[in-house]
Structure formats: structure tokens, C-alpha cells
MMTF fields as JSON, N, C-alpha, C and O atoms, coordinates in Angstrom:
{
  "mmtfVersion": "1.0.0",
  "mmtfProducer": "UNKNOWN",
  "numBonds": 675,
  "numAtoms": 676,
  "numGroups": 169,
  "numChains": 1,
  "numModels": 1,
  "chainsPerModel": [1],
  "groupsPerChain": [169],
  "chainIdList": ["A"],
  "bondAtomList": [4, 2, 8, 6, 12, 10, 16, 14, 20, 18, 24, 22, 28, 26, 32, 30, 36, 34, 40, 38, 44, 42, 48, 46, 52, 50, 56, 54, 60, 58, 64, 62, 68, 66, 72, 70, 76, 74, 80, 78, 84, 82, 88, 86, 92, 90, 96, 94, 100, 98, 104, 102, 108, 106, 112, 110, 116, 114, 120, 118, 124, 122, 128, 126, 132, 130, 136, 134, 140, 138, 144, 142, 148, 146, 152, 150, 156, 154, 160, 158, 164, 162, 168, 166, 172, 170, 176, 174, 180, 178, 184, 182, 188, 186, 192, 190, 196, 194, 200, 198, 204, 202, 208, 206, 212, 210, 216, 214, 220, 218, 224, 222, 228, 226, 232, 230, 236, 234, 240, 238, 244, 242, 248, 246, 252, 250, 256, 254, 260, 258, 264, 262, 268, 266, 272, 270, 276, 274, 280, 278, 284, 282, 288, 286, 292, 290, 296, 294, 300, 298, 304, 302, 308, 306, 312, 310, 316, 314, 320, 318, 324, 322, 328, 326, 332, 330, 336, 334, 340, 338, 344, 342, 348, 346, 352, 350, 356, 354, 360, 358, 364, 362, 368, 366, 372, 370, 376, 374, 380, 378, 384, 382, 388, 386, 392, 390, 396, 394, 400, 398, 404, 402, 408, 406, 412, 410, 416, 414, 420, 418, 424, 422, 428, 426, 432, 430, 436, 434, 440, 438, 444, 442, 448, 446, 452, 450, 456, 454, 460, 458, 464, 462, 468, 466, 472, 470, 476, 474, 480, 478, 484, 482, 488, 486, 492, 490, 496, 494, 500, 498, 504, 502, 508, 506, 512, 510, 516, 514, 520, 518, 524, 522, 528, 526, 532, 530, 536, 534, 540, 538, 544, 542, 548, 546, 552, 550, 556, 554, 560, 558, 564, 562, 568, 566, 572, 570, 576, 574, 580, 578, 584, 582, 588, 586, 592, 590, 596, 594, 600, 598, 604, 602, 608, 606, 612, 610, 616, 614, 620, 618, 624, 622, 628, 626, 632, 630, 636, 634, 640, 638, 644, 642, 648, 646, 652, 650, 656, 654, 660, 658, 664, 662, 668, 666, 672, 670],
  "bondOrderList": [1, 1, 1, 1, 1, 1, 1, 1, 1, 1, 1, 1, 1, 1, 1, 1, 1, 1, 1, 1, 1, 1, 1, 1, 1, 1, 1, 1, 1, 1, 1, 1, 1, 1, 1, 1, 1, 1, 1, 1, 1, 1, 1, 1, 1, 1, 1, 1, 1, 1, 1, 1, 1, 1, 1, 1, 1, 1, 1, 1, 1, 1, 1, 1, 1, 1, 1, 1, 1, 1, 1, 1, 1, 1, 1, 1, 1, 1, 1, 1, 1, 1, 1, 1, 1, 1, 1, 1, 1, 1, 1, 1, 1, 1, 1, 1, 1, 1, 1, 1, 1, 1, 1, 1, 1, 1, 1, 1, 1, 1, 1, 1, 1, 1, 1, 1, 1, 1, 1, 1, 1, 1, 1, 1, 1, 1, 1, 1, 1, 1, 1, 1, 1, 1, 1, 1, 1, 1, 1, 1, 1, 1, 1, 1, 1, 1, 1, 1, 1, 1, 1, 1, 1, 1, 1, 1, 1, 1, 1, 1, 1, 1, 1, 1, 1, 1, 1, 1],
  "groupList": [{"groupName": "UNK", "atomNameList": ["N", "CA", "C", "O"], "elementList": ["N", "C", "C", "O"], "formalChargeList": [0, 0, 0, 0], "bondAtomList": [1, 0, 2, 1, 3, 2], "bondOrderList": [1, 1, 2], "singleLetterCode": "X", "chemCompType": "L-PEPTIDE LINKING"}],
  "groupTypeList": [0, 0, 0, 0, 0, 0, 0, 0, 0, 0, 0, 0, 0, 0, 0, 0, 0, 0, 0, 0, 0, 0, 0, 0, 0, 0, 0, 0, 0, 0, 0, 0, 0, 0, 0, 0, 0, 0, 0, 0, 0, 0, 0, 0, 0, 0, 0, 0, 0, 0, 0, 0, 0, 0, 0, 0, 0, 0, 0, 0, 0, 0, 0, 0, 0, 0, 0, 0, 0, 0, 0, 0, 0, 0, 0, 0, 0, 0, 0, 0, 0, 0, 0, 0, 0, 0, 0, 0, 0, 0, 0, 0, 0, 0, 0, 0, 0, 0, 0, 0, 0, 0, 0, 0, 0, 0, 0, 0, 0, 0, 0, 0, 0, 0, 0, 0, 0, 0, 0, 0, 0, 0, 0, 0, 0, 0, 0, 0, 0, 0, 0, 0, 0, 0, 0, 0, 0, 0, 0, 0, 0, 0, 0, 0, 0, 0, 0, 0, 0, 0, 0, 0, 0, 0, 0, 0, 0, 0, 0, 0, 0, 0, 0, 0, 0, 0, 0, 0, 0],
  "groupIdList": [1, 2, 3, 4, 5, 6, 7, 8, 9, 10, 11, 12, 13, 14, 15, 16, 17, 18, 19, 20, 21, 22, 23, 24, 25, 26, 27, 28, 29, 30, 31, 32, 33, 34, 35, 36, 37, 38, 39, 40, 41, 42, 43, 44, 45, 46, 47, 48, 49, 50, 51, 52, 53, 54, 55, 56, 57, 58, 59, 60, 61, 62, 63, 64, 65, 66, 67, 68, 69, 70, 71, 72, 73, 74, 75, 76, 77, 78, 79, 80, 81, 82, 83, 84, 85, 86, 87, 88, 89, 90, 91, 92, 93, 94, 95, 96, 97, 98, 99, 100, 101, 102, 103, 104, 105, 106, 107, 108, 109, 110, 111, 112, 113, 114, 115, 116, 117, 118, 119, 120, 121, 122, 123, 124, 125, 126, 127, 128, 129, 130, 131, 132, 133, 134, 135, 136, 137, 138, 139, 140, 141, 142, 143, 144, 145, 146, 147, 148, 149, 150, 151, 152, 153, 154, 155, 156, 157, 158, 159, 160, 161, 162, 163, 164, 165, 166, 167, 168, 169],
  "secStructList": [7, 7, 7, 1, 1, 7, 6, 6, 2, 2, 2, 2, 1, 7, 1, 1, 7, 6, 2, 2, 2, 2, 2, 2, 2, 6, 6, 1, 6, 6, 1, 7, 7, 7, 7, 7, 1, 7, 3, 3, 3, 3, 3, 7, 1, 1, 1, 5, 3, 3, 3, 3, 3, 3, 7, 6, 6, 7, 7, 4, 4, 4, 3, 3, 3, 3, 3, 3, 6, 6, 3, 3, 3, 3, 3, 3, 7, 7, 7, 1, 1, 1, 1, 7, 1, 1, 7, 7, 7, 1, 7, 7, 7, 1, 7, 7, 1, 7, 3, 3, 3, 3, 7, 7, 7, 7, 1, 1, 3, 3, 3, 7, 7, 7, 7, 5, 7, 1, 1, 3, 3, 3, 3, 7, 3, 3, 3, 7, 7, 7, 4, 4, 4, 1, 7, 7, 7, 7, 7, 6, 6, 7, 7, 2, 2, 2, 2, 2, 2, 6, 6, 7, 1, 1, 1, 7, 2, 2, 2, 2, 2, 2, 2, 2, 2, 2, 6, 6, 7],
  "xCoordList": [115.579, 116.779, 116.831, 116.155, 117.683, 117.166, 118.389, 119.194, 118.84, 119.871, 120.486, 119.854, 121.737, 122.518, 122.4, 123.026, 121.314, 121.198, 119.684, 118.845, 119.457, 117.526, 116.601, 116.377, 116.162, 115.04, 114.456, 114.317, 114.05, 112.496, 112.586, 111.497, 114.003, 113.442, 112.686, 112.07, 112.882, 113.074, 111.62, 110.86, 110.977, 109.556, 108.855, 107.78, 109.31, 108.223, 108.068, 106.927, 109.032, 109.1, 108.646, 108.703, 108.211, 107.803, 106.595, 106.105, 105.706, 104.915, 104.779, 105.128, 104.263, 104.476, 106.086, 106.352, 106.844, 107.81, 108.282, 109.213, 107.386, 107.254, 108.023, 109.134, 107.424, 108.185, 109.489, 110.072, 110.202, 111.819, 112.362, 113.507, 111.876, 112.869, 112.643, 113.658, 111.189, 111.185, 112.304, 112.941, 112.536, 113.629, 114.925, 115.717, 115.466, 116.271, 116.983, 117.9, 115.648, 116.172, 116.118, 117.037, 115.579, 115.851, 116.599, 116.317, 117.438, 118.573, 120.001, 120.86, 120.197, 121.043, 121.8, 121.31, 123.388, 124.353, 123.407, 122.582, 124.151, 123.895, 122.852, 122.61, 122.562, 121.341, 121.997, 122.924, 121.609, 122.871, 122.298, 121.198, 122.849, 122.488, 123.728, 124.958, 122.84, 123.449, 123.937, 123.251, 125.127, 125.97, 126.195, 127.293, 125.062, 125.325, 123.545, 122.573, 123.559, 124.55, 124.919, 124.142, 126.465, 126.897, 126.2, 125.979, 125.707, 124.956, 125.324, 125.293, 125.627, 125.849, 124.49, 123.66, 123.833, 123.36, 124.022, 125.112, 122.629, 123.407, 122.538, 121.464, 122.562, 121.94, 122.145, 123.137, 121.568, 121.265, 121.012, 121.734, 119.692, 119.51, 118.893, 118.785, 118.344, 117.263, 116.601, 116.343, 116.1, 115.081, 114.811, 113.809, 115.812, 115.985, 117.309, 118.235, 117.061, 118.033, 118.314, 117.709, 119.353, 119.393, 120.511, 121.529, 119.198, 120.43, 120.604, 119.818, 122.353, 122.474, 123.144, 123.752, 122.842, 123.006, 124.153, 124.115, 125.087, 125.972, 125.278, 125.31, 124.795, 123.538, 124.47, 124.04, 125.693, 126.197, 126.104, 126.201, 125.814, 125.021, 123.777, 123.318, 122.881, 121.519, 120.96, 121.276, 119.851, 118.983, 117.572, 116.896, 117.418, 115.975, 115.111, 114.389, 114.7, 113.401, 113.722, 112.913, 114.731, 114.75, 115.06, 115.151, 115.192, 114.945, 113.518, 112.823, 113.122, 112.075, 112.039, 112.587, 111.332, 111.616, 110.026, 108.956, 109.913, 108.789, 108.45, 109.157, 107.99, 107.394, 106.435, 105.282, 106.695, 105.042, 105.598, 106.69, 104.147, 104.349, 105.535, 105.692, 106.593, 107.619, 109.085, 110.143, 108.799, 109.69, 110.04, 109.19, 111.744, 112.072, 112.462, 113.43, 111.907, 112.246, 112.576, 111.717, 114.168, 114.87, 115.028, 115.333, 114.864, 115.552, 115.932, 115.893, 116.406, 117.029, 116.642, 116.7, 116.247, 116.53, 116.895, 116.176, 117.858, 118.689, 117.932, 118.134, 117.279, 116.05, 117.537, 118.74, 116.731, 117.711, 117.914, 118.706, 117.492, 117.871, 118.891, 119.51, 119.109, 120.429, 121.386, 122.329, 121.492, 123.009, 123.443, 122.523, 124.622, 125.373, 124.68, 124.519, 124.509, 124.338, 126.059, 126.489, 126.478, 127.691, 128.939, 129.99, 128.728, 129.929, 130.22, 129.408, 132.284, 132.47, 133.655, 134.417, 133.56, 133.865, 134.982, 134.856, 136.035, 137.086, 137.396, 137.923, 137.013, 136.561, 135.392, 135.414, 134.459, 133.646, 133.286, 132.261, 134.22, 133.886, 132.84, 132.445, 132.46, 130.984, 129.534, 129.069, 129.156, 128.261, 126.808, 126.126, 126.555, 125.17, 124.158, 123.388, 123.661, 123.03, 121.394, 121.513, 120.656, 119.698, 119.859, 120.841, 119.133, 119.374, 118.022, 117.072, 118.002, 116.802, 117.493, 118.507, 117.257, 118.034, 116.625, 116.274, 116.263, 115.266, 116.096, 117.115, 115.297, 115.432, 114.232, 113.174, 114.821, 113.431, 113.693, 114.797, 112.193, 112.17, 111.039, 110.343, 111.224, 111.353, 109.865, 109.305, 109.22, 107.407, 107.608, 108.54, 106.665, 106.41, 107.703, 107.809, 108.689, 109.835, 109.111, 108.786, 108.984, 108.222, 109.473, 110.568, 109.316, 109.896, 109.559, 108.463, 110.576, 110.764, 110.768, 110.143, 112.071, 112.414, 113.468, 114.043, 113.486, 114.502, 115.152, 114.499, 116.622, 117.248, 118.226, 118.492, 118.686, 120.07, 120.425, 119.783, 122.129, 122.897, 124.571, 125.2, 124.927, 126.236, 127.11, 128.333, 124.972, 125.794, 125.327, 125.509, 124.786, 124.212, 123.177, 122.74, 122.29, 120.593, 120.625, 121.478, 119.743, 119.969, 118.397, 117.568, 118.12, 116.98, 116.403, 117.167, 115.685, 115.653, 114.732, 113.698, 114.694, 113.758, 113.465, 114.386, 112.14, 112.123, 111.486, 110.95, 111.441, 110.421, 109.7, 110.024, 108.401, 107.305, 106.126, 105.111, 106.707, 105.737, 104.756, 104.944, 103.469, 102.065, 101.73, 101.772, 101.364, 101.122, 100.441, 100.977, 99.604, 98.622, 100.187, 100.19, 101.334, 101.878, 103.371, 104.417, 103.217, 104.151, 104.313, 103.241, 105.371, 105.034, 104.394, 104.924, 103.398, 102.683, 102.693, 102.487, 103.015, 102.71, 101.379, 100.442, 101.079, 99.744, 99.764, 100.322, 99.121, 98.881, 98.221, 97.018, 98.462, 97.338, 96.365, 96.716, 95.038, 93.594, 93.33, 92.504, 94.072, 93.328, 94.149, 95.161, 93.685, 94.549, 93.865, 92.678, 94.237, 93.812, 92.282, 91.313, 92.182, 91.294, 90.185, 89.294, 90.104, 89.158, 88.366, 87.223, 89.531, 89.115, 87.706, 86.584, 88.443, 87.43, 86.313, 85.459, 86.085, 85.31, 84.053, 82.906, 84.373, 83.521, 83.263, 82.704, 83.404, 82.872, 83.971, 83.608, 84.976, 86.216, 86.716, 87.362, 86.451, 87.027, 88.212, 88.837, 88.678, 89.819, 89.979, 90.908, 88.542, 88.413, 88.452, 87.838, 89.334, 89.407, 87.645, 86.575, 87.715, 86.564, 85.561, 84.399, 86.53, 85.454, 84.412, 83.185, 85.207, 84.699, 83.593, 82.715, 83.826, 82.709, 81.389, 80.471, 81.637, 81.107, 79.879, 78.76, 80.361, 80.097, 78.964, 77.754, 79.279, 78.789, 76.879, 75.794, 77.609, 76.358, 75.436, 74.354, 75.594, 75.076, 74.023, 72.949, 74.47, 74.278, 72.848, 71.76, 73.085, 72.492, 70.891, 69.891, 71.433, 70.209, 69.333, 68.337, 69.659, 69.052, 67.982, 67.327],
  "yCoordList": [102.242, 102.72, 104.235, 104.787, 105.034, 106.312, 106.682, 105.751, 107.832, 108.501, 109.172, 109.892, 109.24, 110.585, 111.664, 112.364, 112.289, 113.818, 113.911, 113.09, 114.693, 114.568, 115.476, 116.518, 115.293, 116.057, 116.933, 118.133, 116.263, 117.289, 118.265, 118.835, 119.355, 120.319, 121.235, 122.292, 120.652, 121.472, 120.864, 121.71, 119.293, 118.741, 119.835, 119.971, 121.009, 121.476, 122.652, 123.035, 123.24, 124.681, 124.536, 125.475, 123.46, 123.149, 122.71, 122.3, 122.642, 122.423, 121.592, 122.12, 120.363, 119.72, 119.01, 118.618, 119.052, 118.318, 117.189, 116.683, 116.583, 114.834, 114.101, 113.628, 114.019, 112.99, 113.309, 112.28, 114.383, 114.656, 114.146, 113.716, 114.059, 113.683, 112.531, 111.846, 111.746, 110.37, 109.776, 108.8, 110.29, 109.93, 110.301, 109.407, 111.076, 111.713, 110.08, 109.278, 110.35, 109.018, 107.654, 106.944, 107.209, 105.937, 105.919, 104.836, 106.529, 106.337, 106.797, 107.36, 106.482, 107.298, 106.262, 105.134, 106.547, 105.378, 104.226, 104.382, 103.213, 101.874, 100.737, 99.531, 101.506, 100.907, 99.929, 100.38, 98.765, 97.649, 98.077, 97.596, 99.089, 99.502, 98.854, 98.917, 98.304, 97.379, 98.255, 99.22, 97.991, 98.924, 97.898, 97.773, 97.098, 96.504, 96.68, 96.568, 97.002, 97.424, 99.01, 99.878, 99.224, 100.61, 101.654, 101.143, 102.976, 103.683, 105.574, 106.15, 106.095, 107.328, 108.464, 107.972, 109.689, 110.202, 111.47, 112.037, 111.676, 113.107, 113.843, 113.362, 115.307, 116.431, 116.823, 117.473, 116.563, 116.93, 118.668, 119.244, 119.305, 120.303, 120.644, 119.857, 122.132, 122.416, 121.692, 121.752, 120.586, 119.888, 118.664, 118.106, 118.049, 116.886, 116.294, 116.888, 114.978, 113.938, 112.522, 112.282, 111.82, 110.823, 109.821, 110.024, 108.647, 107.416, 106.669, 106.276, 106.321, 105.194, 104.134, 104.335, 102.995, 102.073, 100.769, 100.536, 100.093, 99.322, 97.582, 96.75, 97.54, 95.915, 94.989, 94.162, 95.236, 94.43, 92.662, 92.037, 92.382, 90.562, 90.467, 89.414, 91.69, 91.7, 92.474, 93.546, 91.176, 91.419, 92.76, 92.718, 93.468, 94.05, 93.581, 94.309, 92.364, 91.564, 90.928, 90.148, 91.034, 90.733, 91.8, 91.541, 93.064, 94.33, 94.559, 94.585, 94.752, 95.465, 96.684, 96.725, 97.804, 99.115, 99.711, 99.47, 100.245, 100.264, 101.888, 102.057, 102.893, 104.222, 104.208, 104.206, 104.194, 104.725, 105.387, 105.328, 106.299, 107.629, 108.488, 109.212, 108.041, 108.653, 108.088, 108.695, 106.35, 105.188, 105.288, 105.632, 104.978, 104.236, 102.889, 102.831, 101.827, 100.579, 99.622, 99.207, 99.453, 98.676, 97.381, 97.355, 96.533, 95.132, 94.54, 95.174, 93.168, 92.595, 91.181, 90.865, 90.268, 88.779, 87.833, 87.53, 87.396, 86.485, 85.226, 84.289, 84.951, 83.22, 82.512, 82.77, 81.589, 79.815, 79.634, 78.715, 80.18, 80.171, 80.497, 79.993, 81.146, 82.137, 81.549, 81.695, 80.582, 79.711, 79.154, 78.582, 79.064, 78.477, 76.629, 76.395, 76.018, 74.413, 73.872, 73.962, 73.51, 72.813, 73.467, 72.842, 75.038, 75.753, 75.401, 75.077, 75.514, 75.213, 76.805, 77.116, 77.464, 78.485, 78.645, 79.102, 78.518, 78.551, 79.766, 79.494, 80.853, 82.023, 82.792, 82.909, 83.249, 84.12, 85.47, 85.769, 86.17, 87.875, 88.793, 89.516, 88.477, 88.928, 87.994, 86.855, 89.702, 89.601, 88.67, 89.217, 87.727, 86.735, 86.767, 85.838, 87.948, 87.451, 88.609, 89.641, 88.414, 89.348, 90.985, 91.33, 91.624, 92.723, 93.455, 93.184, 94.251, 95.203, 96.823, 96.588, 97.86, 98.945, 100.619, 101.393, 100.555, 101.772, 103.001, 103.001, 104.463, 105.526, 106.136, 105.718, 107.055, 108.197, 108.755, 108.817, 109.505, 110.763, 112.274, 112.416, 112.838, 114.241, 114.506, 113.476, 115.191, 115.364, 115.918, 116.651, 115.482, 115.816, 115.665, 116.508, 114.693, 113.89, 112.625, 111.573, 112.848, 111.857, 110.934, 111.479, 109.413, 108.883, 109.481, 109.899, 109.415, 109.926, 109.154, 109.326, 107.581, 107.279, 106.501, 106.867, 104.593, 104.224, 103.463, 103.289, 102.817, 102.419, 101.548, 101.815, 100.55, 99.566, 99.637, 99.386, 100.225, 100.136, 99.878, 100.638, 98.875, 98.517, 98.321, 98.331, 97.902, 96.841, 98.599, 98.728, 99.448, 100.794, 100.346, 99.855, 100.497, 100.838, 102.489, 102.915, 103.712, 104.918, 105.342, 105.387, 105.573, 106.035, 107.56, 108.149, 108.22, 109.495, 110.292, 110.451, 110.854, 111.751, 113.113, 113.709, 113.895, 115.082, 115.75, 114.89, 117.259, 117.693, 118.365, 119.425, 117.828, 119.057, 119.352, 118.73, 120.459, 120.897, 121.85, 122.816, 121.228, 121.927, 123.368, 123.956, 123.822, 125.209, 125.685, 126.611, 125.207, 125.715, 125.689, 126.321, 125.064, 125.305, 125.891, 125.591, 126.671, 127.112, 128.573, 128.828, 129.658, 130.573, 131.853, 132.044, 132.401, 133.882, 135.002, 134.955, 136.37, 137.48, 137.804, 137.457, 138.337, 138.465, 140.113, 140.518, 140.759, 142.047, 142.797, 142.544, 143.502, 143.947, 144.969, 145.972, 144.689, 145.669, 145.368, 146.017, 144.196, 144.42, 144.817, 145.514, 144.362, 145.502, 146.742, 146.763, 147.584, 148.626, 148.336, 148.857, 147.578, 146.748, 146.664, 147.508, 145.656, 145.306, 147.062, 147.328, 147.685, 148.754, 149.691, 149.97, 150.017, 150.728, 149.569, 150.124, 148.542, 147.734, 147.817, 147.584, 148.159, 148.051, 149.482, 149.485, 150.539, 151.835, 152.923, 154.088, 152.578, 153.771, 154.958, 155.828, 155.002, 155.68, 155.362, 154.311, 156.773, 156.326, 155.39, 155.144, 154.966, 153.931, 152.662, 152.249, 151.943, 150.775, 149.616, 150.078, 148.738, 147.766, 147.849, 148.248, 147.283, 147.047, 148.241, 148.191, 149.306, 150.433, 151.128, 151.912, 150.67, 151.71, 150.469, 150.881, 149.037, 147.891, 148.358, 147.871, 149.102, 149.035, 151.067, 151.122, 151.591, 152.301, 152.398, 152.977, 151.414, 151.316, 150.596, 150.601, 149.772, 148.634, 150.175, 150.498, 150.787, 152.135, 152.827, 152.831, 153.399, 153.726, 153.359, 153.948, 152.009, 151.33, 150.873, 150.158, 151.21, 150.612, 151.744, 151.469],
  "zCoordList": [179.854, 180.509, 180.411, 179.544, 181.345, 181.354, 180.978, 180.955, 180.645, 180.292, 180.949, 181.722, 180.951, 182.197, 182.21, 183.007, 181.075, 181.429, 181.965, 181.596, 182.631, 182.946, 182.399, 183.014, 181.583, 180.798, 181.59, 181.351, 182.692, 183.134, 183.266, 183.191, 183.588, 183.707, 182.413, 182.546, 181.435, 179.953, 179.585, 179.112, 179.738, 180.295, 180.625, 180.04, 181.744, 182.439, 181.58, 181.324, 181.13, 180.14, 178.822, 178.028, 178.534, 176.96, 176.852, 177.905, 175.571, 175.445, 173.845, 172.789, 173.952, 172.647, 172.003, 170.867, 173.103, 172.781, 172.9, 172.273, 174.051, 174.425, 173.512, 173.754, 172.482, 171.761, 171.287, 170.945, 171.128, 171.397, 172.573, 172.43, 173.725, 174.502, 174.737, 174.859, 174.916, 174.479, 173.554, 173.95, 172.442, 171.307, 172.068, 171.772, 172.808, 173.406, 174.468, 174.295, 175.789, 176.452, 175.699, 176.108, 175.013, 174.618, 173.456, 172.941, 172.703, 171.966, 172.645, 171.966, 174.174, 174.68, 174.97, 175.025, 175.247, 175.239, 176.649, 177.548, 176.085, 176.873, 175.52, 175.575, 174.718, 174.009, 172.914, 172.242, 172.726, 171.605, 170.633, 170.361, 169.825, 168.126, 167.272, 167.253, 166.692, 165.633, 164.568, 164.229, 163.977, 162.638, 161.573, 161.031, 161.245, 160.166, 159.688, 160.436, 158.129, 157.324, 157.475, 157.875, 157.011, 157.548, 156.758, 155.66, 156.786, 155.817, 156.17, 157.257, 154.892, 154.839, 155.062, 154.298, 155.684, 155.622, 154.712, 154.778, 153.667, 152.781, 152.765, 152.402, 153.131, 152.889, 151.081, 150.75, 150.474, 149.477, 148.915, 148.1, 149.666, 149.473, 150.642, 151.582, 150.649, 152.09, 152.698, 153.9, 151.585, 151.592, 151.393, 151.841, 150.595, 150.305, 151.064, 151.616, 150.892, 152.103, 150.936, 149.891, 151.528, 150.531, 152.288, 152.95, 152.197, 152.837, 151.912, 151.05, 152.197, 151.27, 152.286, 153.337, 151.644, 152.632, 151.762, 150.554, 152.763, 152.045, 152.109, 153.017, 150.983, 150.984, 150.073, 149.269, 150.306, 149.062, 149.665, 150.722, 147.968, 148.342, 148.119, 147.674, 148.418, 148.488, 146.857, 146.341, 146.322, 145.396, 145.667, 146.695, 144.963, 145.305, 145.644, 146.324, 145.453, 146.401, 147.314, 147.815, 147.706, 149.029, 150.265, 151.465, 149.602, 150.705, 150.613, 149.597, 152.051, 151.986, 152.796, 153.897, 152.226, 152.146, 153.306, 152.746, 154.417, 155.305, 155.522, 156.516, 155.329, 155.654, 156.488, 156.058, 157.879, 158.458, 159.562, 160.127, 159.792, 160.8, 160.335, 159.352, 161.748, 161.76, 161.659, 161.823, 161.247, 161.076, 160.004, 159.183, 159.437, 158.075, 158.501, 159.259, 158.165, 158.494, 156.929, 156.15, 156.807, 155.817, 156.549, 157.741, 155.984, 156.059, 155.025, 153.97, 155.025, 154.424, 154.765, 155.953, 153.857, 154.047, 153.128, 152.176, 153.329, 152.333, 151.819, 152.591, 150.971, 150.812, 150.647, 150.697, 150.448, 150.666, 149.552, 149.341, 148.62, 147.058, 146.657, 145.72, 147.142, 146.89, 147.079, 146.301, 148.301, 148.643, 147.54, 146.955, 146.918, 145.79, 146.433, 147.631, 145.775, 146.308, 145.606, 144.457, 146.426, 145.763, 146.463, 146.604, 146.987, 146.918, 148.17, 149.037, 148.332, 149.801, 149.94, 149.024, 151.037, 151.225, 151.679, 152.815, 151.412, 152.365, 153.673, 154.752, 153.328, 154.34, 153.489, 152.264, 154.277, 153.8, 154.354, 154.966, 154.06, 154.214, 154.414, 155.329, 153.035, 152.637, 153.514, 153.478, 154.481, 155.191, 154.549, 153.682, 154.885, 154.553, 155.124, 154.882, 156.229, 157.257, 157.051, 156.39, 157.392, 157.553, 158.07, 158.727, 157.815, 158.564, 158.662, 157.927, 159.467, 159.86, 160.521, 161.178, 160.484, 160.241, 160.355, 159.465, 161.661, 161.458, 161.791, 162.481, 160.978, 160.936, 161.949, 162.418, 161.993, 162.944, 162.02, 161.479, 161.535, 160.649, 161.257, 162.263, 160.51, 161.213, 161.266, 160.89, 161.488, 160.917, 159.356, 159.026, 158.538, 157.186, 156.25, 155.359, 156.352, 155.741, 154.962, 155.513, 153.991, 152.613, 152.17, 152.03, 151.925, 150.897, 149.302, 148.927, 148.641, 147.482, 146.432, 145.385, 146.951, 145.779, 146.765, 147.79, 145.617, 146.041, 145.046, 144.017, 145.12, 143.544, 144.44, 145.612, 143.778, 144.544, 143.068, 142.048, 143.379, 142.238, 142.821, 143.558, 142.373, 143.099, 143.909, 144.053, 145.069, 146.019, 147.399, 148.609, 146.453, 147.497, 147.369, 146.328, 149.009, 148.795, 148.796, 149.575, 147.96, 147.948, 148.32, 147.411, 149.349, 149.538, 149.585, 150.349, 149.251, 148.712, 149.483, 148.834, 150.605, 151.41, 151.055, 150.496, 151.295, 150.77, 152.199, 152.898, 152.815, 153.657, 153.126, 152.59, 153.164, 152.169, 153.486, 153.797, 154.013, 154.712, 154.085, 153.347, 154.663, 154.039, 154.36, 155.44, 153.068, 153.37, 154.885, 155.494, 155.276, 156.849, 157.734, 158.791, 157.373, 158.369, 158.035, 158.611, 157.109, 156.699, 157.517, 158.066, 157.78, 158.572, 157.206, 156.112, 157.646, 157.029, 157.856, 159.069, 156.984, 157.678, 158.267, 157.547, 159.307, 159.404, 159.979, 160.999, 159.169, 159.226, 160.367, 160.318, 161.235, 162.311, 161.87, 161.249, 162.219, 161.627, 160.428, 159.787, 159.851, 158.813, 157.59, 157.672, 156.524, 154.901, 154.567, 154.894, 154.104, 153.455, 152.924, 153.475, 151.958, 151.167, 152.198, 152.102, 153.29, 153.875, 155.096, 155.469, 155.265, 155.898, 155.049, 155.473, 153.571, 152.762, 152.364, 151.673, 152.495, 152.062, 153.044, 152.66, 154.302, 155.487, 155.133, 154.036, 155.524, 155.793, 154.934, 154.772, 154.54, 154.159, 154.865, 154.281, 156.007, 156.531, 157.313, 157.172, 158.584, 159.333, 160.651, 161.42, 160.533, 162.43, 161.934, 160.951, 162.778, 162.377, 162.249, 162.646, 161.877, 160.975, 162.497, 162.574, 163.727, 164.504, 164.908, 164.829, 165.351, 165.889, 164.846, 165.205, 163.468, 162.27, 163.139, 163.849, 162.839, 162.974, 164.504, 164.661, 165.159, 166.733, 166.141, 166.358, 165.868, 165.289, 164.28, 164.327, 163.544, 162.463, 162.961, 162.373, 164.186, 164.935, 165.787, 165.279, 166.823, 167.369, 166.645, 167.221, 165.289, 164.764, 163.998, 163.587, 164.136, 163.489, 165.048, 164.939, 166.059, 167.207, 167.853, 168.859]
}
């Protein structure tokens, strides 16, 4: 289903952004997203993230916790064990039912860490982007260092380079 705003023109001015607006049109109203179970997003720090999710009813082995690519995929399944044998309910409130619940995550967003404590699932994200792509100064001609290392004088590396080449010919 497509969305009411139209990408392409911003498609044609970009380069490497495909998969933003892919994510863009297909999470756009009309789509049946399920809100169970309900879950808080927390910015923690620059860098760190924490979902917590409301699993109350649910044991730790029966969530299972999924990381790949760019997916967080939680679910939930209730075993048959669990049903009280005997009990009769007169209303039952408390949600019983399975659940499944994905995240999109960002490039280089790591699971960290996860804990169920009172009925919270708390899941713990970090972004550790790798040095090669971290931003660096990059100097023009060269450092000081590499200038006197080649010849020491005042012409820059290539031009001594284009020189000594000259001479020896």
C-alpha cells in the first residue's frame, strides 16, 4: 500500500537512502499494527536506548528475544502448562494470548542486554559505530611530518616527487 505523501521526488536527489523510504511507505497509516503488548521507548544516553515492554503473565522462557540485520523481533507464547487445570474464571482481564512485536533498528544499534522484572520485558540497545566510519579530520598536503620526511623543503610532496623523478632521468 502506498502512502499519501510521494517520495520520489527526494528518490531522485538522494543517493543510498532506499531503504528509509521503503520504511517510510510501508509503516504509513492504513497498516493493522497491533498495540499489544504496550511498550515504552527510552533514550537513555547519546547512545544507549532501553525498550521496555508490558509482558505481564509471561515467564522468561517463554519470550523469545530475535536480533538480526536491522529487526528486533519479541514474542511471546503462552505453553498449555501454564493453564491453572481446575480454575474457572469468572472474567479474565489479564491478557493470555501470544504476541509477536517487531522493532526497526537503526544501522550499527547492538542488543546489549535483556532482564523481565515485574511483569517489564527491559531490553537494552547501544549504537557503537565503528571507527572506519566515524567522522576524521583530514588534513590537505599532507602533515608537516610527512612533508620533511620526503625532501624538507617548501613544495609540496608531489611536486619535490615530480622533480627527483626529472633528475634521475
Amino acid at each position: 500500500m502506498r502512502s499519501a505523501f510521494d517520495f520520489s521526488p527526494y528518490r531522485r536527489s538522494t543517493v543510498g537512502f532506499d531503504r528509509l523510504f521503503d520504511m517510510l511507505e510501508n509503516n504509513s497509516v492504513g497498516q493493522g499494527q497491533e498495540n499489544y503488548p504496550p511498550f515504552d521507548l527510552i533514550k537513555k544516553g547519546e547512545n544507549d536506548y532501553c525498550i521496555q515492554l508490558a509482558v505481564a503473565g509471561f515467564k522468561p522462557d517463554e519470550i523469545d528475544i530475535t536480533a538480526q540485520q536491522n529487526v528486533l523481533l519479541v514474542s511471546g507464547r503462552k505453553s498449555d502448562e501454564t493453564e491453572e487445570k481446575g480454575t474457572e474464571f469468572v472474567y479474565r482481564g489479564i491478557a493470555n494470548r501470544s504476541f509477536e512485536r517487531r522493532f526497526a533498528l537503526a544501522d550499527h544499534i547492538q542488543v546489549r542486554a535483556a532482564d523481565l522484572k515485574d511483569g517489564l520485558l527491559s531490553i537494552d540497545l547501544v549504537r557503537e559505530i565503528p571507527e572506519a566510519m566515524k567522522p576524521r579530520k583530514i588534513n590537505i598536503g599532507g602533515s608537516a611530518g610527512e612533508r620533511s620526511a620526503i625532501g624538507g623543503g617548501e613544495q609540496p610532496a608531489s611536486k619535490q616527487t615530480v622533480e627527483a623523478e626529472a633528475e634521475n632521468a
